[in-house]
PDB file of C-alpha atoms and ligand atoms in Angstrom:
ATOM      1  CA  UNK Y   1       0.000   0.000   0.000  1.00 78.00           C
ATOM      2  CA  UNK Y   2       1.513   3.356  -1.394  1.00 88.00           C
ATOM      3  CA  UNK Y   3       2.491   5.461   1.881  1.00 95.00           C
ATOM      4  CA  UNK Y   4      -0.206   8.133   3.064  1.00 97.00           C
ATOM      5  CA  UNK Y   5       0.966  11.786   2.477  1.00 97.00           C
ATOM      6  CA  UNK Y   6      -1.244  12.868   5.602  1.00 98.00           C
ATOM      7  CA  UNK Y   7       0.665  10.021   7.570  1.00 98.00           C
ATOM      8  CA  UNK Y   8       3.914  11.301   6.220  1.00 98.00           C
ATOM      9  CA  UNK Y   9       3.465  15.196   6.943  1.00 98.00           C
ATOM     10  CA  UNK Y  10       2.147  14.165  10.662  1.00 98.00           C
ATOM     11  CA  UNK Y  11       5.223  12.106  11.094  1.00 98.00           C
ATOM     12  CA  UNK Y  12       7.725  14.407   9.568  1.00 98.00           C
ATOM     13  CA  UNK Y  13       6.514  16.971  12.062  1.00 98.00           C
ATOM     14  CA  UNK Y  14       6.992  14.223  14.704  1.00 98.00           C
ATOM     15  CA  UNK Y  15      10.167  14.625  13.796  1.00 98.00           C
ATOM     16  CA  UNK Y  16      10.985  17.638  14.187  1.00 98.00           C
ATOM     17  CA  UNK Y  17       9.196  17.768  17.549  1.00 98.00           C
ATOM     18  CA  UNK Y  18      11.467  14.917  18.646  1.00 98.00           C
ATOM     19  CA  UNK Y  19      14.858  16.704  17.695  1.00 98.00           C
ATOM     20  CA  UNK Y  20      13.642  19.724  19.509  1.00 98.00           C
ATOM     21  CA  UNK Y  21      13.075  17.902  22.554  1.00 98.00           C
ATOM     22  CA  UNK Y  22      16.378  16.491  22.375  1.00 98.00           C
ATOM     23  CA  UNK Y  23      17.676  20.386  22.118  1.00 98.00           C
ATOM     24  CA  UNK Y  24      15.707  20.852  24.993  1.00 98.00           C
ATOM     25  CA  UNK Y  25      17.263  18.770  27.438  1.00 98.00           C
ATOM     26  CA  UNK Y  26      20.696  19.044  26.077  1.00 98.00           C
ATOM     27  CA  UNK Y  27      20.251  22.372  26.834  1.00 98.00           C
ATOM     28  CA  UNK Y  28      18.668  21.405  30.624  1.00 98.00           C
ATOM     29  CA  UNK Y  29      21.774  19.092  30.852  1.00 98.00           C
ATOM     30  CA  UNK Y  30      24.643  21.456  30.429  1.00 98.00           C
ATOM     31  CA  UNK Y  31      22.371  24.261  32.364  1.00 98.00           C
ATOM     32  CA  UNK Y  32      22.907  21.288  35.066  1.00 98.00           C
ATOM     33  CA  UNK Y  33      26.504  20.943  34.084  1.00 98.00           C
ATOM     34  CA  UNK Y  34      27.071  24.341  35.122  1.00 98.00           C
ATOM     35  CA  UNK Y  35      26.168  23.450  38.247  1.00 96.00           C
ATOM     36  CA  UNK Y  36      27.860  20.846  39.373  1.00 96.00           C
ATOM     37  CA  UNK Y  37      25.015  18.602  39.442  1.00 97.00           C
ATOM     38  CA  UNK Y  38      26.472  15.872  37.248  1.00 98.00           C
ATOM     39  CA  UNK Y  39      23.929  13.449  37.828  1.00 98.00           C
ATOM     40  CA  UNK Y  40      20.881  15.590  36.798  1.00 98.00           C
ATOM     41  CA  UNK Y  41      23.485  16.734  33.700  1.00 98.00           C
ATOM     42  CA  UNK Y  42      23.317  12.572  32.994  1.00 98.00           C
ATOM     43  CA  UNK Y  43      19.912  12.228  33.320  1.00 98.00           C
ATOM     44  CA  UNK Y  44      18.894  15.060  30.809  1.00 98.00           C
ATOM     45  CA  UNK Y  45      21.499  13.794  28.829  1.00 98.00           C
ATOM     46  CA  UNK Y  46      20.451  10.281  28.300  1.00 98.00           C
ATOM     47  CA  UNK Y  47      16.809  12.300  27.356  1.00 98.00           C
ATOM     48  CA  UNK Y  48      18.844  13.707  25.143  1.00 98.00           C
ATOM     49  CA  UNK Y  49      20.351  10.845  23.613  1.00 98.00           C
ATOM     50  CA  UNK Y  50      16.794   9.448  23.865  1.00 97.00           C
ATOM     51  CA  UNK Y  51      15.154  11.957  22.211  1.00 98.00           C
ATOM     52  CA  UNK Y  52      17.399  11.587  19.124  1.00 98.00           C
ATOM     53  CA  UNK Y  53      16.734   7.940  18.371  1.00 98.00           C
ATOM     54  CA  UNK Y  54      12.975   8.548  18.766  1.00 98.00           C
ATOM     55  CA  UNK Y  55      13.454  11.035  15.858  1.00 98.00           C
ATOM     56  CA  UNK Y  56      15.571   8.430  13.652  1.00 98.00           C
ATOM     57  CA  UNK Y  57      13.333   5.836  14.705  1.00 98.00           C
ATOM     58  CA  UNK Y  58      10.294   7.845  12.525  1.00 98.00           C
ATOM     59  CA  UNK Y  59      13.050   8.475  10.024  1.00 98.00           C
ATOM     60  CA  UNK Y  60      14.002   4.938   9.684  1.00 97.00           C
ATOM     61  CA  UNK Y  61      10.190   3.906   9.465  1.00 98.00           C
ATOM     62  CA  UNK Y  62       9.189   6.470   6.634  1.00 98.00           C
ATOM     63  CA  UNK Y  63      12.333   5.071   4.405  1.00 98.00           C
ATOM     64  CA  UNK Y  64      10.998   1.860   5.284  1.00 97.00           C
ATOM     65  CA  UNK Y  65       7.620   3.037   3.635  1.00 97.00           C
ATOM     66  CA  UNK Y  66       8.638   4.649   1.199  1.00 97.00           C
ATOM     67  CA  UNK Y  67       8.141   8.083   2.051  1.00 97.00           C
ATOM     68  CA  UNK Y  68      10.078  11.042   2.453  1.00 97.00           C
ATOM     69  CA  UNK Y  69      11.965  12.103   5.145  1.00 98.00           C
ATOM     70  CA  UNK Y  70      11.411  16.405   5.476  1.00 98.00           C
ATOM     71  CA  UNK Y  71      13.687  18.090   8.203  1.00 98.00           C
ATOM     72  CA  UNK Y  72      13.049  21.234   9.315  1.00 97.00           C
ATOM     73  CA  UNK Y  73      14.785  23.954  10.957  1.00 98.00           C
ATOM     74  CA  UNK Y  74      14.210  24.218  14.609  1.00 98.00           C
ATOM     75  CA  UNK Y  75      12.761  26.910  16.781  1.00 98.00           C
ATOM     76  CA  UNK Y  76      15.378  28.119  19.721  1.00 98.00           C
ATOM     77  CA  UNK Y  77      15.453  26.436  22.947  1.00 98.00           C
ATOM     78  CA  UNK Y  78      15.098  27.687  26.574  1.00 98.00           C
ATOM     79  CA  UNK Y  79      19.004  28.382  28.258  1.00 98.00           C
ATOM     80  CA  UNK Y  80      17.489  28.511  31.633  1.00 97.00           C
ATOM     81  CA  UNK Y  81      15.378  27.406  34.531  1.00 98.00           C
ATOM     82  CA  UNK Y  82      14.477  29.078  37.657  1.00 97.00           C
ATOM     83  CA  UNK Y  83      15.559  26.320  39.671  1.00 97.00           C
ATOM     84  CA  UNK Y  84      16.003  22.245  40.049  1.00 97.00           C
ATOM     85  CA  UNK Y  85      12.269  21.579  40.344  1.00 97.00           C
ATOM     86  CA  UNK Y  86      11.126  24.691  37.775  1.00 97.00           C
ATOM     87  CA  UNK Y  87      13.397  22.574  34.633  1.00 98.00           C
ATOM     88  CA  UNK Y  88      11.596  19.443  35.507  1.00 98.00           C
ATOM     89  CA  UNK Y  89       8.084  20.700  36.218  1.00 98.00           C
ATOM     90  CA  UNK Y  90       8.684  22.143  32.544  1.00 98.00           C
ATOM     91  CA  UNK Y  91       9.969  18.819  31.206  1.00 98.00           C
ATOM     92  CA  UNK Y  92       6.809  17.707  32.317  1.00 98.00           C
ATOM     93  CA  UNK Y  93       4.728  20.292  30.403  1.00 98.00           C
ATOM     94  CA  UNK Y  94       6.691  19.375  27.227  1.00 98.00           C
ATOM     95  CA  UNK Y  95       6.099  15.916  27.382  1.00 98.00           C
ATOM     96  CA  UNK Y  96       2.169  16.261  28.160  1.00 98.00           C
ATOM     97  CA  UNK Y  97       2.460  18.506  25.173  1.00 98.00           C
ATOM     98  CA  UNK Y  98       4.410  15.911  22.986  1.00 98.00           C
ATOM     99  CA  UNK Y  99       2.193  13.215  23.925  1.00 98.00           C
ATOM    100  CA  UNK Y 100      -0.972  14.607  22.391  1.00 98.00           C
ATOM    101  CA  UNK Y 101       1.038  15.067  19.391  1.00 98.00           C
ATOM    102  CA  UNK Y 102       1.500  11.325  19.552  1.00 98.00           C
ATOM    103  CA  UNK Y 103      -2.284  10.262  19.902  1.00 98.00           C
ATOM    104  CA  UNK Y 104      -2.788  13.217  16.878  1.00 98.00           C
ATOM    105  CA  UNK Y 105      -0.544  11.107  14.875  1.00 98.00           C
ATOM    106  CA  UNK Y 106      -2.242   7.959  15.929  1.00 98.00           C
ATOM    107  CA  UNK Y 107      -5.544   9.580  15.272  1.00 98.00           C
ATOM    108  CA  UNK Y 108      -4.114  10.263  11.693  1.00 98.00           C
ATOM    109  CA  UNK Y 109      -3.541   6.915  11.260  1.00 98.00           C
ATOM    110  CA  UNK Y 110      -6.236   5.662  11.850  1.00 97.00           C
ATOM    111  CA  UNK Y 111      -8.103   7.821  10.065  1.00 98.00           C
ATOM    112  CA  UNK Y 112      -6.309   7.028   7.194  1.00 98.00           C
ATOM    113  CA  UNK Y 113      -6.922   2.661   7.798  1.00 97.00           C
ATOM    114  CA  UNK Y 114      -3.175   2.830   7.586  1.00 97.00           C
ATOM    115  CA  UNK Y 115      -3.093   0.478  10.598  1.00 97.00           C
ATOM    116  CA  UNK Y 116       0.819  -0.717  10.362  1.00 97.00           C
ATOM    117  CA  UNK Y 117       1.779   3.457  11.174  1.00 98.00           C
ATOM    118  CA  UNK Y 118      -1.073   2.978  14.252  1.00 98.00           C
ATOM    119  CA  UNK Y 119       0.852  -0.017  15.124  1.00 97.00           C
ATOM    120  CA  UNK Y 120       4.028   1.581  15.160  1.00 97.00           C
ATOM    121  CA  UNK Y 121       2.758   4.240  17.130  1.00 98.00           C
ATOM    122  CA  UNK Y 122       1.871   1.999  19.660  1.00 97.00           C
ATOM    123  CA  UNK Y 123       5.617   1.903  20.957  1.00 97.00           C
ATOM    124  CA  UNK Y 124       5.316   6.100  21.177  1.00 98.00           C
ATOM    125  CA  UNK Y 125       2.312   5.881  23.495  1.00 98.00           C
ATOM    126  CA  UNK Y 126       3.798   3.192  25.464  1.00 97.00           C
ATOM    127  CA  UNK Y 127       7.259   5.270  25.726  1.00 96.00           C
ATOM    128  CA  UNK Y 128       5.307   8.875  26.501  1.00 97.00           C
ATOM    129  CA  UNK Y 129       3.283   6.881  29.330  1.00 97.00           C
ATOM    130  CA  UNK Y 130       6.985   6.113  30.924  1.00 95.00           C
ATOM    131  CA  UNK Y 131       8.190   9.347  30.604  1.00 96.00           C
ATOM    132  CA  UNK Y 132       5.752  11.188  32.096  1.00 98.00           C
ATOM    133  CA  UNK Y 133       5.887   8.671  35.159  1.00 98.00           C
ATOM    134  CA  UNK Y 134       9.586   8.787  35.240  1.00 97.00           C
ATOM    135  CA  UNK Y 135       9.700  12.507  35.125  1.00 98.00           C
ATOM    136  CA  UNK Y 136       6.293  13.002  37.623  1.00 98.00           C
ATOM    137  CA  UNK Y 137       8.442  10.532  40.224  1.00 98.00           C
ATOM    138  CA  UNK Y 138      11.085  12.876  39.991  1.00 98.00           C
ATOM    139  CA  UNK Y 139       9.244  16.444  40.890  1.00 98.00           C
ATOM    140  CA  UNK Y 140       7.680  14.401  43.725  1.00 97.00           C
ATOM    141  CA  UNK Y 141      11.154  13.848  45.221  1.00 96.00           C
ATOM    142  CA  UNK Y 142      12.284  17.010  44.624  1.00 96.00           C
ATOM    143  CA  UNK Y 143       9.177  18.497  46.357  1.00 95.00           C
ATOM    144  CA  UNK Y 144       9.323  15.788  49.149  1.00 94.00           C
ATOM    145  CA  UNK Y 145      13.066  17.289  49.986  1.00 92.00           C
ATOM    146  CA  UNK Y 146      12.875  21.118  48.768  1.00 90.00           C
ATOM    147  CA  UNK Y 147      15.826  21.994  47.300  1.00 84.00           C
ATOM    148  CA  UNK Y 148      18.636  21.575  49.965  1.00 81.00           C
ATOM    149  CA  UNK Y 149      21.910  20.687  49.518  1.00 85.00           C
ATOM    150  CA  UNK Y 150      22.374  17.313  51.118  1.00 92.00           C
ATOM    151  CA  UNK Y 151      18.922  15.643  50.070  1.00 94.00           C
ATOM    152  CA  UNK Y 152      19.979  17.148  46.453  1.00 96.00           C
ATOM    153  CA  UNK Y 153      23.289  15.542  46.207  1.00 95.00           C
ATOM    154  CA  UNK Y 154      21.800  12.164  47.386  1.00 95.00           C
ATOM    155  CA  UNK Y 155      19.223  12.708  44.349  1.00 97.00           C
ATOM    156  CA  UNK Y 156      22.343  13.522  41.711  1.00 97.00           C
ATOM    157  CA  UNK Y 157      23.932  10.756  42.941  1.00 97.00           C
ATOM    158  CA  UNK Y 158      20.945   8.709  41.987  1.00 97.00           C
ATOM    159  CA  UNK Y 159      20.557  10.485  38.334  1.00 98.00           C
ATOM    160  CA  UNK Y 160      24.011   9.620  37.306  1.00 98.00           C
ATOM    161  CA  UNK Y 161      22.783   6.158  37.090  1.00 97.00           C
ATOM    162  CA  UNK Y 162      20.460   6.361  34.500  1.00 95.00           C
ATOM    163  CA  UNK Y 163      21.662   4.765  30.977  1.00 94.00           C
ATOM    164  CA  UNK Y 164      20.838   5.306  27.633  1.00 94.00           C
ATOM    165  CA  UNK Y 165      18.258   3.091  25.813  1.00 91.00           C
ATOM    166  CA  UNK Y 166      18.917   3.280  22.005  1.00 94.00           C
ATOM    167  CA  UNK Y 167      15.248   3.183  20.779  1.00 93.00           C
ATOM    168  CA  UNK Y 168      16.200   2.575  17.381  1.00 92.00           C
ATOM    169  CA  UNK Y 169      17.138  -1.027  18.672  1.00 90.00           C
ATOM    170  CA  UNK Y 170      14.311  -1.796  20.545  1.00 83.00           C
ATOM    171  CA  UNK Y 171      11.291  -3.766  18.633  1.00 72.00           C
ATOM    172  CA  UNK Y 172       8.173  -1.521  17.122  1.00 64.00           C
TER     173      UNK Y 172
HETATM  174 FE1  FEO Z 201      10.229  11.317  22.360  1.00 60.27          FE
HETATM  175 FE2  FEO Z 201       9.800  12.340  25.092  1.00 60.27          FE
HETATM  176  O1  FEO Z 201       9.261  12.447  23.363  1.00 60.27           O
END
């Protein structure tokens, strides 16, 4: 089946939307670097890193289809937070935001009986649904211990763990 152009533009502006989230926390992660709080740097860089593959994994999936891939420039990013708990509560806002995005591209889909791009799409929802959780778990903690030294160097020590999951290699 020839590859929907309404499927296509929706996903091409996924695209974009996932490279400027990855902008986004690169920029939260050195903001964090120039803090000294390494481990919050690591975790916003691994969203980083995330981020990315979720854009090539759209790109690899319209080749696959037959489509074309469209980049497009991208708008600037925030440089700064008001504090620890401000960046994240913000994350969260983006996220919320990028997950109806999702469910509009799902919609799309649908719409459009091209059920293997709803299927694909799946993996998105699934993904956004741990995000959100991960970053919501987060701003609890941080509210939980304010922002004060020792409970926040406990919490970047925790961070630093976090590792990168290359989405491209996971399974639609
Ligand atoms: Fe890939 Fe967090 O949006």
């Amino acid at each position: 089946m020839k590859f929907n152009k309404k499927v296509e533009d929706v996903l091409n502006k996924q695209i974009n939307a996932e490279f400027w989230s990855s902008f986004l926390y690169l920029s939260m992660s050195s903001w964090f670097e120039t803090k000294g709080l390494k481990g919050f740097a690591n975790w916003m860089r691994v969203q980083y890193l995330e981020e990315t593959t979720h854009a090539i994994k759209l790109t690899d999936y319209i080749i696959a289809r037959g489509g074309q891939v469209k980049l497009a420039a991208l708008d600037k990013v925030p440089l700064e937070w008001k504090s620890i708990t401000d960046s994240f509560e913000e994350t969260y806002k983006h996220e919320c935001k990028v997950t109806e995005m999702i469910s509009n591209c799902y919609e799309v889909a649908f719409a459009e009986r091209d059920h293997a791009t709803a299927n694909m799409l799946q993996w998105f929802i699934n993904e956004q649904t741990e995000e959100e959780q991960n970053v919501i778990n987060i701003i609890d903690q941080l509210k939980l211990i304010g922002e004060n030294g020792q409970a926040i160097y406990l919490l970047d020590k925790e961070l630093a763990t976090r590792v990168f999951v290359d989405a491209t290699k996971t399974a639609v």
